[in-house]
Amino acid sequence: MNQFDENELRKKIRSDLQKKHQEKKSQNDTEITQSIDGENKLSEALKKRIKQIEEDRLFSQHPQFIKCENHLHETTWLTALEKVKQHEYYAIEESRWQQLKNKITLSSKTNIPQTAKVEEYSIKIIAEIEKDIDSRLTKYQELIKHYEHKKQKNLIDDIIEQEEEEFYKSHSDYKLYRNYSGDTRWLTDEEFDKEAEYTERIKSTREKVLINSGWIVLFLFIAASVYFFKLQFADVPQNGYVSISVNENRGQLYVDEKLVLGFTSTHPIPLATGSHSIIYRKDGFLTTPKIHNIEIALNDTVQLDFNLLAKSAGTQGYVKINALFTDSKLFIDDEFYGTLENNEKLFLEAGNHSLELKKDNYYITPSPKNIIVTEGDTVEIKFAFEPRSKDKRKTSSIKTGLLEVSSNVKGAKIFLNRKDSGHKTNYVFNKLPLINYIVSIEKDGYKSFPSEKEINLSSNDNYSKTTFNLTRTTMSVTIITRPVSGKIYVDDREVGQGRWSGSLPVGIHEIRFGDISFFKKPKDAEFVVDESGSTEFIFRYESDFSIEFKPSGIKPDNVNAGIQLGYVDENNQFISDPRNGPERRNSDVLNDKIWWLGNAFNYRIPPANEAVALSFYLPEKNEFGSDFSMKLWGYNSELSYPLEISGGCYFRIEVNNMEIHQRYESEFVLTDAGENNFVKFPMGNVLRPGKNTIVVSTAKINKEFFALWKIEIQ
C-alpha cells in the first residue's frame, strides 16, 4: 500500500485555500471597479455610493444632525427640528461602541476605485454636501435663536404678570378687568368709570372661594331644611304587605288591574291599607283561584297562593287581537285577563267567548266582541279606538274611522282609491270617512302582494289594519373587470367599460366582454340577480402575452421582437457580433437546435463572454401588473473550456441594463434536457412599456460550456 506524505498534503490544501481567498477578494474589489463603463463614465450605483459615504463622513462631524432611515432602509441626515416636522424617517439607534466602530471601519468599507473620474465626482459632491450643511445649520441656528427669544419673552411676560398681580392684590382699590379680545388690565374704580374698553370684571381667587363657599353653605342649609321639614310634616305611608307564591314563574301579576313590573315570588309587595284584587296570569295555563280579593291592614302581611295547570292543546283555539293601544285592559267573559301587550296572541278553550277592551278616555268598538273559538282554528279580532270628547257624551253614531297600512319594506307610497295619499308605509290614517276603500302601495324596484285590498270602514267596525308584502323586481348591481378595463355587455347591450353600476331585473342575465390585446377575455356567462345574492360581480381578463425565443426563430411570428448574437465585454456591455457570438448546434437529446455559449475570445486578455440579446415590445399602456416571468431552458454541457479542468457552469442575466443575476449556476445538465427542466425568474418589476432587452451570457467565472435551448416571456 502506497504511503502518502501528510505534510505535503496539508501544504497543498493550505495553498489552495489561500488561492481561493485571494480570488474572492480580488473579485469583490473588481465589482466596484466594473461600475465604471467603457466610456469611463460613473454608473448611477457608484455615484449613489460615493454620495452616501461622503454624507456619512461630513454630516457625522456636526452633532446637530441625526442619522435617520425609513421603512425602505433609505438613510438621510436631519436636525432635531427637521425630524419633528416629518413622519417618514426615524432616528437610527446606535450605541457609542457602534458609532466608534463605524468611524474606524469607514475607510475599509468604501472600496471605491481611485480614478480621475471618481476623484472629480467626489470633489463635486463634497462641495454640494458642505453647502447643504452650511445652509441647514444657518437655518437651524436661526430657529434656535427664535425659539429662545420666544421662550425668554414668555418668561418675562409671566414674571411681569406675577409681579403685577402681587402688587395690585396688596392694594384693595385695584381690580382686574378684561376687554372683548381677552386682554386684562388692573384699574381703580375711578379709572373704570372713565374706561369704555375694559368692561368685564375678573374676580380674584379669594373672591371666587368666598362666593363658592357661600353657595355651598346656602345649598346645605336648604337641603337640611327640606329634610327636617319632611321628617316633621310628611305623611307616613300606611302600608301592609302581600307575599305571593306560584308554581310557575314568568307570568304577569296584576294588582287592582295594574301590571306589577319586576315581580318575584321571593319578595313581599308593599300595598296601601284597604281592599285589593290580585290576579296572576300566564299564557297557556289555567290559574286557580282566578282572583284573590284581600284586605290589607297596617304593617300586616297576607300570604297568597296561585296554582297553575297547563291547558290541553287539543281543546283550544288561537285568538289574535289587533288594536292600536297595547296597554288596553283585556276582559274575557267579563273577567279581567291582563293588558293587551301581554295577550295579543292567546289560546282559549273551544266554544263561545266575549272579548272586551277598555282604555281610559277612549271609546272602543266593538264592545264587547262575541266570538266562537273552534278547536285548532284561528280567530282574528280588530278593535277601533275613538277619543272621548270632553263636551259630548258618546253617541251611537261614529262618523270617522282609522286605517293602518304597513308593509315588510317601509317607505312605499300608499294609494287610497287609486290616488296617491301623500303618505308612505307604515302609516295610520285618522278620521277617515266611513266608506269602502281600495288600498294599494307602490315602491320602485318592488312588486306588491296582493296588488290591492278592499277595506270597508263602518260605524260597527271603524278600525282596519292591512299589511302588504313587497318583493324586489330590480336590484342595484356592480360589474367590474380586472386587471384591465374591458367593455361590458349585459343581455347583448353595451352598458359600460371596466366598471358599471346600475339596476337589473331580478333573474338570470347573460354577460359577455370585449376583446383587449394581449389578454384573454372572460368567457360568456350567465349570472343571477336576486335579493339574497351578491350585488357585486368581478370578472378577470387573463394575460395572453407570450413570446418564445429559440435558435430556430421567434413565436408567434407576428410579434415585434428580435434576436442578436454577440458577446459581453469586461464592462458588461453587449456587443453585437455574430462572428464572435455563440454558435448554433444540433442537440441529439432535444432533437432541436441550441445556442452553445462560452468564451468569445479564448486567448484574449481580458476575455469576453458569448451572449444572446433578446428584444421585444410591451404596450405603452401596460396593465399586465407584476405577473411577468421568464422561463429559461439552459443546461450545463459538462464540457470544460480548453486548458480548464473544472469550475462549474454559470450564466448571467441582464434586463434593460439592470443586472438580475451576476452568476447563476445551471441547475440541469444537457443529458437531462427537456420541456420540464427549466428555471423561472420573476420579471414584473424590471420590464417596462415599450422596448425591453434581455441579455443572457456566460458569467466571468464560468469554466464549462453553457447550452441554451430557449427562453419564454409570459
XYZ file of C-alpha atoms in Angstrom:
714
model
C 0.000 0.000 0.000
C 1.472 3.413 -1.057
C 2.246 5.807 1.810
C 1.282 9.498 1.299
C 3.236 12.477 2.586
C 0.937 14.141 5.171
C 2.967 17.370 5.300
C 2.855 17.774 1.525
C -0.920 17.189 1.533
C -1.506 19.796 4.225
C 0.747 22.256 2.405
C -1.214 21.772 -0.844
C -4.598 22.226 0.938
C -3.425 25.468 2.596
C -2.157 26.756 -0.757
C -5.483 26.029 -2.483
C -7.475 27.722 0.303
C -5.255 30.815 0.169
C -5.637 30.962 -3.613
C -9.465 30.787 -3.404
C -9.467 33.508 -0.726
C -7.386 35.796 -2.929
C -9.684 35.135 -5.906
C -12.800 36.061 -3.900
C -11.149 39.192 -2.535
C -9.984 40.185 -5.993
C -13.463 39.569 -7.403
C -15.157 41.742 -4.696
C -12.599 44.501 -5.295
C -13.318 44.496 -9.028
C -17.127 44.675 -8.608
C -16.972 48.366 -7.751
C -14.399 48.997 -10.489
C -16.767 47.417 -13.003
C -19.346 50.083 -12.157
C -17.343 52.350 -14.497
C -18.342 51.604 -18.110
C -16.263 51.519 -21.253
C -16.535 55.291 -21.847
C -15.066 55.934 -18.372
C -18.426 57.234 -17.068
C -19.575 56.634 -13.498
C -22.622 54.439 -13.047
C -25.570 55.691 -11.007
C -24.949 52.981 -8.389
C -21.342 54.133 -7.899
C -22.392 57.800 -7.703
C -25.009 56.913 -5.111
C -22.459 55.028 -3.017
C -19.884 57.839 -3.170
C -22.549 60.351 -2.136
C -23.714 58.165 0.771
C -20.140 57.700 2.058
C -19.364 61.427 1.883
C -22.688 62.340 3.528
C -21.997 59.942 6.425
C -18.469 61.344 6.823
C -19.381 65.054 6.662
C -22.732 65.055 8.497
C -21.317 62.931 11.357
C -18.889 65.779 12.121
C -21.793 68.001 13.200
C -23.678 66.906 16.365
C -26.733 68.928 15.252
C -27.529 66.221 12.640
C -29.066 62.836 13.390
C -28.805 59.866 11.041
C -32.299 58.567 10.142
C -33.835 55.916 7.919
C -37.295 54.997 6.629
C -39.057 51.642 6.261
C -37.283 51.126 2.895
C -33.898 51.422 4.693
C -33.140 54.679 2.857
C -30.959 56.931 5.028
C -30.744 60.695 5.456
C -29.398 63.239 7.984
C -31.831 65.579 9.779
C -31.610 68.162 12.527
C -33.848 67.691 15.558
C -36.212 70.416 14.300
C -36.401 68.889 10.800
C -37.063 65.455 12.277
C -40.062 66.720 14.286
C -41.716 68.229 11.181
C -41.751 64.973 9.148
C -43.081 61.446 9.735
C -41.224 59.282 7.200
C -37.731 58.984 8.697
C -36.862 57.867 12.244
C -33.574 58.050 14.113
C -31.170 55.115 13.874
C -30.355 53.931 17.375
C -26.594 53.256 17.609
C -24.563 52.630 20.718
C -21.355 54.586 21.336
C -19.373 51.452 20.529
C -21.207 51.083 17.205
C -20.582 54.748 16.318
C -16.871 54.385 17.124
C -16.709 51.142 15.153
C -18.355 52.804 12.104
C -15.787 55.625 12.154
C -12.878 53.186 12.415
C -14.138 50.871 9.673
C -15.490 53.599 7.349
C -12.414 53.667 5.126
C -12.272 49.872 4.843
C -15.930 49.664 3.755
C -15.749 52.163 0.908
C -13.656 50.129 -1.534
C -14.088 52.876 -4.192
C -11.713 52.736 -7.199
C -9.318 55.698 -7.198
C -9.683 57.106 -10.704
C -9.708 60.627 -12.059
C -13.466 60.487 -12.697
C -14.133 59.248 -9.168
C -11.927 61.983 -7.701
C -13.631 64.653 -9.835
C -17.121 63.483 -8.816
C -16.086 63.205 -5.124
C -14.857 66.824 -5.092
C -18.118 67.981 -6.697
C -20.392 66.045 -4.326
C -18.371 67.137 -1.232
C -18.873 70.778 -2.221
C -22.626 70.228 -2.639
C -22.920 68.446 0.712
C -20.908 71.097 2.570
C -23.057 73.835 1.018
C -26.207 71.968 2.121
C -24.795 71.524 5.646
C -23.909 75.228 5.948
C -27.344 76.305 4.716
C -29.216 73.966 7.034
C -27.006 74.805 10.044
C -27.626 78.525 9.459
C -31.379 77.916 9.341
C -31.126 75.669 12.411
C -29.295 78.371 14.414
C -31.862 80.982 13.345
C -34.729 78.761 14.520
C -32.961 78.058 17.818
C -32.469 81.798 18.399
C -36.141 82.408 17.510
C -37.361 79.773 19.972
C -35.004 81.013 22.711
C -36.164 84.604 22.156
C -39.804 83.489 22.266
C -39.163 81.434 25.396
C -37.408 84.380 27.057
C -40.233 86.755 26.102
C -42.850 84.366 27.537
C -40.807 84.113 30.735
C -40.567 87.905 31.021
C -44.326 88.240 30.425
C -45.009 85.645 33.141
C -42.736 87.464 35.610
C -44.382 90.819 34.838
C -47.851 89.276 35.255
C -46.877 87.660 38.570
C -45.348 90.878 39.942
C -48.334 92.972 38.827
C -50.743 90.533 40.444
C -48.762 90.508 43.714
C -48.555 94.315 43.745
C -52.165 95.102 42.875
C -53.534 92.422 45.184
C -51.940 94.281 48.084
C -53.835 97.449 47.066
C -57.551 96.874 47.527
C -58.509 99.848 45.380
C -57.313 97.986 42.230
C -59.397 95.341 40.453
C -58.721 93.235 37.333
C -60.831 93.778 34.172
C -60.959 92.082 30.729
C -61.808 93.582 27.320
C -63.586 91.929 24.371
C -60.344 90.495 22.944
C -59.273 88.829 26.195
C -56.607 91.359 27.292
C -56.570 92.240 31.012
C -55.720 95.406 32.978
C -55.745 96.495 36.648
C -57.925 99.582 37.212
C -59.144 101.661 40.147
C -62.850 102.427 40.445
C -62.251 105.949 39.100
C -60.322 104.622 36.102
C -63.026 102.002 35.422
C -65.742 104.697 35.341
C -63.806 106.518 32.614
C -62.881 103.317 30.719
C -65.005 102.133 27.763
C -62.916 99.178 26.587
C -62.332 97.055 29.705
C -65.794 96.149 30.952
C -65.717 92.591 32.366
C -64.665 92.270 35.997
C -62.391 89.273 36.771
C -62.814 88.125 40.341
C -59.760 87.263 42.373
C -59.145 83.750 43.664
C -60.121 84.842 47.180
C -63.389 86.335 45.925
C -64.182 83.174 43.957
C -63.550 80.999 47.023
C -65.802 83.181 49.205
C -68.620 83.179 46.608
C -68.450 79.409 46.029
C -68.317 78.776 49.761
C -71.406 80.947 50.215
C -73.313 78.975 47.576
C -72.302 75.689 49.184
C -73.426 76.858 52.633
C -76.739 78.070 51.177
C -77.306 74.751 49.373
C -76.548 72.741 52.514
C -78.891 74.945 54.550
C -81.762 74.479 52.064
C -81.196 70.723 51.851
C -81.145 70.390 55.642
C -84.308 72.482 55.947
C -86.156 70.340 53.397
C -85.028 67.151 55.157
C -86.191 68.262 58.604
C -89.452 69.584 57.143
C -90.187 66.167 55.640
C -89.404 64.482 58.932
C -91.824 66.730 60.776
C -94.716 67.027 58.355
C -94.524 64.215 55.770
C -97.270 61.604 55.833
C -96.080 58.231 56.953
C -97.235 55.596 54.433
C -99.992 53.374 55.752
C -98.732 50.138 54.201
C -99.083 46.434 54.608
C -97.604 43.610 52.545
C -98.684 40.716 50.370
C -96.478 37.661 49.783
C -97.359 35.599 46.695
C -96.359 32.007 45.976
C -96.738 30.489 42.447
C -95.743 27.135 40.963
C -94.983 28.640 37.508
C -92.701 31.652 37.088
C -92.557 34.245 34.287
C -96.236 35.088 34.483
C -97.894 38.503 34.918
C -99.107 39.783 38.295
C -101.899 42.373 38.358
C -102.881 44.355 41.460
C -106.150 46.234 41.065
C -105.958 45.548 37.293
C -102.495 47.164 37.039
C -99.413 45.226 35.948
C -96.698 44.868 38.597
C -93.283 45.152 36.962
C -90.312 43.170 38.279
C -92.427 40.784 40.336
C -90.642 37.873 42.036
C -92.228 35.456 44.492
C -89.275 35.842 46.891
C -90.023 39.466 47.852
C -93.250 40.714 49.528
C -95.063 43.545 47.752
C -95.964 46.692 49.754
C -99.647 47.699 49.397
C -101.674 50.544 50.863
C -104.122 49.559 53.590
C -107.574 48.659 52.305
C -109.183 46.344 49.719
C -107.250 44.943 46.736
C -107.769 42.409 43.938
C -104.820 40.168 42.997
C -104.647 38.246 39.692
C -101.803 36.086 38.315
C -101.837 35.046 34.621
C -99.604 33.003 32.316
C -100.495 32.210 28.707
C -101.235 28.522 28.176
C -102.109 27.883 31.826
C -105.291 27.800 33.975
C -104.918 29.697 37.266
C -106.626 28.573 40.497
C -108.082 30.654 42.012
C -108.675 33.141 39.208
C -108.628 36.108 41.632
C -107.838 36.888 45.275
C -109.822 39.708 46.927
C -107.974 40.735 50.097
C -107.897 43.334 52.879
C -104.537 44.843 53.869
C -104.057 46.069 57.435
C -101.270 48.347 58.671
C -97.918 46.506 58.808
C -99.734 43.236 58.182
C -98.568 40.578 55.665
C -101.067 38.478 53.659
C -99.885 35.154 52.161
C -101.462 34.162 48.786
C -101.039 31.017 46.664
C -101.733 30.558 42.951
C -101.678 27.129 41.336
C -101.195 26.980 37.545
C -102.109 23.967 35.409
C -101.129 23.673 31.736
C -104.048 23.775 29.312
C -104.687 20.852 26.997
C -103.622 21.864 23.472
C -106.192 19.597 21.846
C -109.234 21.582 23.054
C -108.016 25.094 22.324
C -108.168 27.635 19.528
C -105.903 30.512 18.683
C -107.028 34.174 19.066
C -105.129 37.110 17.597
C -106.087 40.649 18.636
C -105.269 43.766 16.577
C -105.571 47.077 18.423
C -103.871 50.453 18.324
C -103.051 50.687 22.045
C -101.364 47.658 23.595
C -101.780 49.000 27.149
C -105.555 48.453 26.904
C -107.131 46.208 29.542
C -108.468 42.882 28.248
C -111.612 41.246 29.633
C -112.597 37.712 28.584
C -116.058 36.517 29.550
C -116.353 39.589 31.836
C -113.204 38.651 33.768
C -110.058 40.782 33.777
C -107.339 38.981 31.799
C -104.451 41.479 31.920
C -103.244 44.109 29.470
C -103.155 43.585 25.724
C -99.348 43.922 25.436
C -99.059 40.507 27.084
C -102.074 38.937 25.362
C -102.057 39.981 21.680
C -101.898 36.262 20.871
C -103.575 33.814 23.224
C -105.145 30.364 23.474
C -108.783 29.952 24.566
C -110.873 26.899 25.191
C -113.078 25.949 22.227
C -116.561 27.472 22.485
C -118.318 30.848 22.782
C -116.479 33.768 24.371
C -116.880 37.512 24.733
C -113.852 39.813 24.453
C -113.750 43.444 25.524
C -111.018 46.110 25.636
C -111.044 49.090 27.981
C -108.868 52.208 27.964
C -109.385 55.469 29.768
C -110.653 58.376 27.623
C -111.414 56.147 24.600
C -114.491 54.540 23.100
C -113.601 51.099 21.808
C -115.622 49.195 19.242
C -116.915 46.558 19.029
C -117.664 46.361 22.740
C -117.920 43.553 23.623
C -116.954 41.248 20.744
C -118.609 37.847 20.746
C -116.590 35.107 19.078
C -116.715 31.357 18.523
C -113.389 29.576 19.052
C -113.010 26.335 17.103
C -110.520 23.696 18.194
C -107.223 24.216 16.328
C -108.558 27.234 14.396
C -107.505 30.918 14.494
C -109.783 33.896 15.094
C -108.543 37.435 14.322
C -110.268 40.390 16.002
C -109.877 44.110 15.277
C -110.776 46.879 17.736
C -111.157 50.580 16.837
C -110.444 53.475 19.225
C -112.259 56.823 19.247
C -111.150 59.566 21.690
C -113.846 60.626 24.158
C -114.962 64.265 23.788
C -114.893 66.322 26.999
C -118.009 68.197 25.977
C -120.073 65.433 24.394
C -121.309 62.123 25.596
C -120.775 59.051 23.497
C -123.365 58.798 20.739
C -124.427 55.723 18.877
C -123.221 57.224 15.582
C -119.439 57.077 14.810
C -118.663 59.212 11.754
C -114.923 58.504 11.162
C -112.579 55.531 11.253
C -108.899 54.542 11.450
C -106.915 52.697 8.785
C -103.432 51.314 9.442
C -101.369 50.404 6.345
C -97.998 48.636 6.726
C -95.517 46.663 4.602
C -92.484 44.458 5.217
C -90.327 47.116 3.496
C -91.045 50.607 4.786
C -91.294 53.722 2.607
C -93.824 52.519 -0.002
C -96.337 55.070 -1.347
C -99.918 54.466 -0.131
C -102.805 54.830 -2.614
C -106.427 55.157 -1.482
C -108.967 54.510 -4.207
C -106.051 54.540 -6.696
C -104.977 58.095 -5.719
C -101.685 58.936 -4.045
C -102.443 59.722 -0.399
C -99.162 61.563 0.126
C -98.133 59.135 2.869
C -95.785 56.157 2.996
C -95.819 52.899 4.913
C -96.049 52.336 7.789
C -98.841 54.859 8.480
C -102.152 55.185 10.395
C -104.913 57.292 8.791
C -107.127 59.081 11.352
C -110.672 60.362 10.874
C -111.332 58.692 7.536
C -114.930 58.832 6.276
C -116.785 55.549 6.828
C -116.805 54.248 3.236
C -115.248 51.476 1.158
C -111.531 51.910 0.226
C -109.329 50.245 -2.383
C -105.839 50.274 -0.816
C -102.602 49.670 -2.732
C -98.900 50.529 -2.335
C -96.014 51.188 -4.744
C -92.228 51.287 -4.330
C -89.594 51.489 -7.083
C -87.906 48.163 -7.682
C -90.575 46.188 -5.794
C -93.756 44.269 -6.551
C -96.664 44.304 -4.079
C -98.619 41.255 -2.961
C -101.538 41.462 -3.007
C -101.692 44.189 -5.626
C -104.584 45.872 -3.792
C -107.069 45.293 -0.967
C -110.665 46.375 -0.431
C -111.366 47.761 3.066
C -114.795 48.668 4.482
C -114.954 51.174 7.374
C -118.353 51.374 9.100
C -119.800 52.556 12.398
C -119.726 48.980 13.657
C -116.120 48.361 12.511
C -114.298 51.684 12.203
C -110.729 50.311 12.535
C -108.842 48.233 9.987
C -105.236 47.103 9.713
C -103.863 45.823 6.399
C -100.381 44.553 5.531
C -98.679 44.201 2.144
C -95.659 42.097 1.215
C -93.087 43.671 -1.123
C -90.661 41.604 -3.180
C -87.865 43.049 -5.311
C -88.246 43.334 -9.078
C -84.862 45.048 -9.687
C -81.525 45.125 -7.848
C -78.628 47.583 -7.936
C -75.546 45.669 -9.096
C -71.907 46.489 -9.874
C -69.880 44.689 -12.571
C -66.070 45.063 -12.587
C -63.377 43.788 -14.966
C -59.811 43.291 -13.739
C -56.947 43.951 -14.242
C -57.914 45.835 -17.410
C -60.966 47.864 -18.404
C -62.906 45.736 -20.846
C -66.222 46.540 -22.492
C -69.211 45.007 -20.648
C -72.272 43.661 -22.481
C -75.368 42.614 -20.482
C -78.140 40.862 -22.384
C -76.464 41.880 -25.703
C -76.409 45.552 -24.684
C -73.195 47.501 -24.023
C -73.542 49.031 -20.557
C -70.035 50.266 -19.730
C -66.299 49.640 -19.674
C -64.151 48.490 -16.746
C -66.785 49.185 -14.083
C -70.553 49.586 -14.351
C -73.191 50.147 -11.666
C -76.905 50.115 -12.372
C -80.231 48.356 -11.839
C -81.128 44.996 -13.364
C -84.351 42.991 -13.140
C -84.297 40.083 -10.721
C -83.497 36.884 -12.605
C -80.871 35.369 -14.925
C -78.816 37.604 -17.228
C -76.239 36.941 -19.958
C -72.903 38.747 -19.878
C -70.006 38.984 -22.334
C -66.925 41.165 -22.732
C -64.950 42.999 -25.399
C -61.538 41.990 -26.750
C -58.303 43.543 -25.428
C -54.887 42.978 -26.997
C -52.561 40.598 -25.112
C -55.431 39.388 -22.886
C -57.920 36.530 -22.921
C -61.357 37.905 -22.181
C -63.641 36.157 -19.653
C -65.932 33.521 -21.125
C -69.530 34.394 -21.930
C -71.572 33.523 -18.853
C -74.870 33.815 -17.037
C -75.272 35.416 -13.626
C -78.230 35.558 -11.252
C -79.586 38.748 -9.690
C -81.729 38.097 -6.626
C -82.498 39.716 -3.297
C -80.383 37.330 -1.237
C -77.404 37.039 -3.597
C -74.330 39.097 -4.372
C -74.646 42.633 -5.751
C -71.021 42.883 -6.976
C -69.649 40.717 -9.775
C -65.946 40.664 -10.693
C -64.639 39.151 -13.941
C -60.947 38.749 -14.751
C -59.071 39.106 -18.033
C -56.183 36.641 -18.187
C -52.799 37.662 -19.581
C -52.247 36.249 -23.090
C -48.804 37.773 -23.604
C -46.236 35.101 -24.523
C -43.041 35.193 -26.637
C -40.721 32.238 -27.264
C -37.098 32.718 -28.415
C -35.202 29.722 -29.912
C -32.265 29.319 -32.284
C -34.813 28.264 -34.892
C -36.838 31.516 -34.543
C -39.425 33.509 -32.572
C -43.045 32.589 -31.816
C -45.545 33.986 -32.555
C -44.352 35.143 -35.977
C -46.208 38.467 -35.952
C -44.773 39.754 -32.666
C -42.385 42.742 -32.694
C -39.244 41.045 -31.350
C -35.671 40.202 -32.340
C -32.549 38.121 -31.550
C -28.919 39.308 -31.670
C -25.800 37.210 -31.128
C -22.554 38.638 -29.790
C -20.593 38.919 -26.586
C -20.371 40.862 -23.307
C -17.057 42.687 -22.735
C -15.182 43.196 -19.468
C -17.503 46.154 -18.633
C -20.641 44.021 -19.129
C -21.547 45.878 -22.324
C -23.245 43.777 -25.013
C -21.517 43.932 -28.404
C -23.462 42.633 -31.386
C -21.023 40.404 -33.301
C -22.396 37.143 -34.774
C -18.867 36.004 -35.751
C -17.705 36.047 -32.132
C -21.066 35.096 -30.607
C -22.476 31.708 -29.659
C -22.796 29.092 -32.382
C -25.933 27.107 -33.201
C -25.608 23.365 -32.676
C -27.863 20.343 -33.024
C -28.805 18.570 -29.793
C -29.439 14.836 -30.028
C -31.156 14.914 -26.622
C -33.642 17.632 -27.626
C -33.726 16.842 -31.352
C -33.533 20.605 -31.849
C -31.006 23.412 -32.218
C -29.359 25.081 -29.202
C -27.057 28.050 -28.593
C -23.583 26.980 -27.449
C -22.140 29.697 -25.170
C -18.566 30.011 -23.923
C -15.693 32.491 -24.197
C -15.858 34.865 -27.160
C -12.058 35.030 -27.417
C -10.185 32.122 -25.921
C -6.784 33.748 -25.746
C -7.535 37.465 -25.372
C -6.888 39.250 -22.067
C -9.307 40.111 -20.709
C -11.604 37.578 -22.371
C -15.222 38.242 -23.321
C -18.317 36.113 -22.740
C -20.614 34.957 -25.516
C -24.157 36.278 -25.210
C -27.667 36.244 -26.706
C -29.663 39.519 -26.695
C -33.447 39.261 -26.977
C -35.626 42.316 -27.626
C -39.426 42.715 -27.586
C -42.042 45.393 -27.032
C -44.801 45.839 -24.421
C -47.792 48.130 -24.926
C -47.268 51.692 -23.753
C -50.338 51.307 -21.504
C -49.112 48.306 -19.537
C -51.928 46.810 -17.489
C -50.384 43.380 -17.011
C -49.356 44.230 -13.441
C -46.347 42.431 -11.979
C -47.215 38.939 -13.257
C -44.448 38.711 -15.898
C -41.991 35.854 -15.653
C -39.191 34.403 -17.768
C -38.639 30.678 -18.270
C -35.109 29.701 -19.294
C -34.184 26.261 -20.630
C -30.382 26.301 -20.097
C -28.074 23.387 -19.320
C -24.549 22.559 -18.177
C -22.811 20.801 -21.067
C -20.290 19.260 -18.617
C -17.595 20.160 -21.189
C -14.841 22.380 -19.771
C -13.145 25.237 -21.619
C -9.764 24.430 -23.221
C -6.972 24.257 -20.638
C -9.597 24.240 -17.824
C -10.022 21.149 -15.643
C -13.226 22.099 -13.802
C -15.010 25.089 -12.291
C -18.759 24.879 -12.862
C -21.268 26.303 -15.329
C -22.563 29.839 -14.534
C -24.598 32.260 -16.608
C -25.502 35.931 -16.243
C -28.859 37.710 -16.868
C -29.301 41.415 -17.584
C -32.681 43.092 -18.212
C -32.860 46.651 -19.539
C -29.230 47.320 -18.478
C -30.034 46.071 -14.958
C -28.117 43.028 -13.742
C -30.604 40.478 -12.381
C -28.158 37.633 -11.773
C -24.375 38.063 -11.920
C -23.532 34.381 -11.746
C -26.357 31.876 -11.667
C -25.260 28.249 -11.547
C -27.011 25.984 -14.036
C -29.322 23.576 -12.218
C -29.625 20.982 -15.001
C -27.190 19.115 -17.253
C -27.611 18.751 -21.005
C -28.172 14.982 -20.838
C -31.371 15.684 -18.791
C -32.668 18.455 -21.069
C -36.402 18.551 -21.702
C -39.599 20.588 -21.503
C -39.924 20.141 -17.733
C -36.358 21.147 -16.826
C -36.261 24.948 -16.819
C -35.600 27.836 -14.418
C -38.263 30.514 -13.805
C -37.418 34.148 -12.934
C -39.950 36.867 -11.911
C -39.760 39.860 -14.265
C -42.663 42.101 -13.293
C -40.518 44.719 -11.549
C -37.941 45.148 -14.342
C -39.987 45.083 -17.552
C -41.429 48.360 -18.827
C -43.760 49.689 -21.533
C -42.065 49.971 -24.901
C -38.834 48.210 -25.837
C -37.281 45.644 -23.469
C -33.924 43.884 -23.876
C -32.767 40.722 -22.114
C -29.111 39.654 -22.363
C -28.101 36.103 -21.369
C -24.361 35.380 -21.305
C -21.855 33.113 -19.615
C -20.570 34.507 -16.322
C -16.985 35.662 -15.887
C -16.225 32.769 -13.526
C -17.751 30.205 -15.910
C -15.455 27.276 -16.837
C -17.813 24.986 -18.787
C -19.852 25.487 -21.968
C -23.462 26.571 -21.430
C -26.212 25.134 -23.690
C -29.226 27.456 -24.124
C -32.250 25.878 -25.781
C -34.988 28.518 -25.485
C -36.407 31.442 -23.447
C -40.095 32.216 -22.952
C -41.598 35.503 -21.654
C -45.131 35.262 -20.223
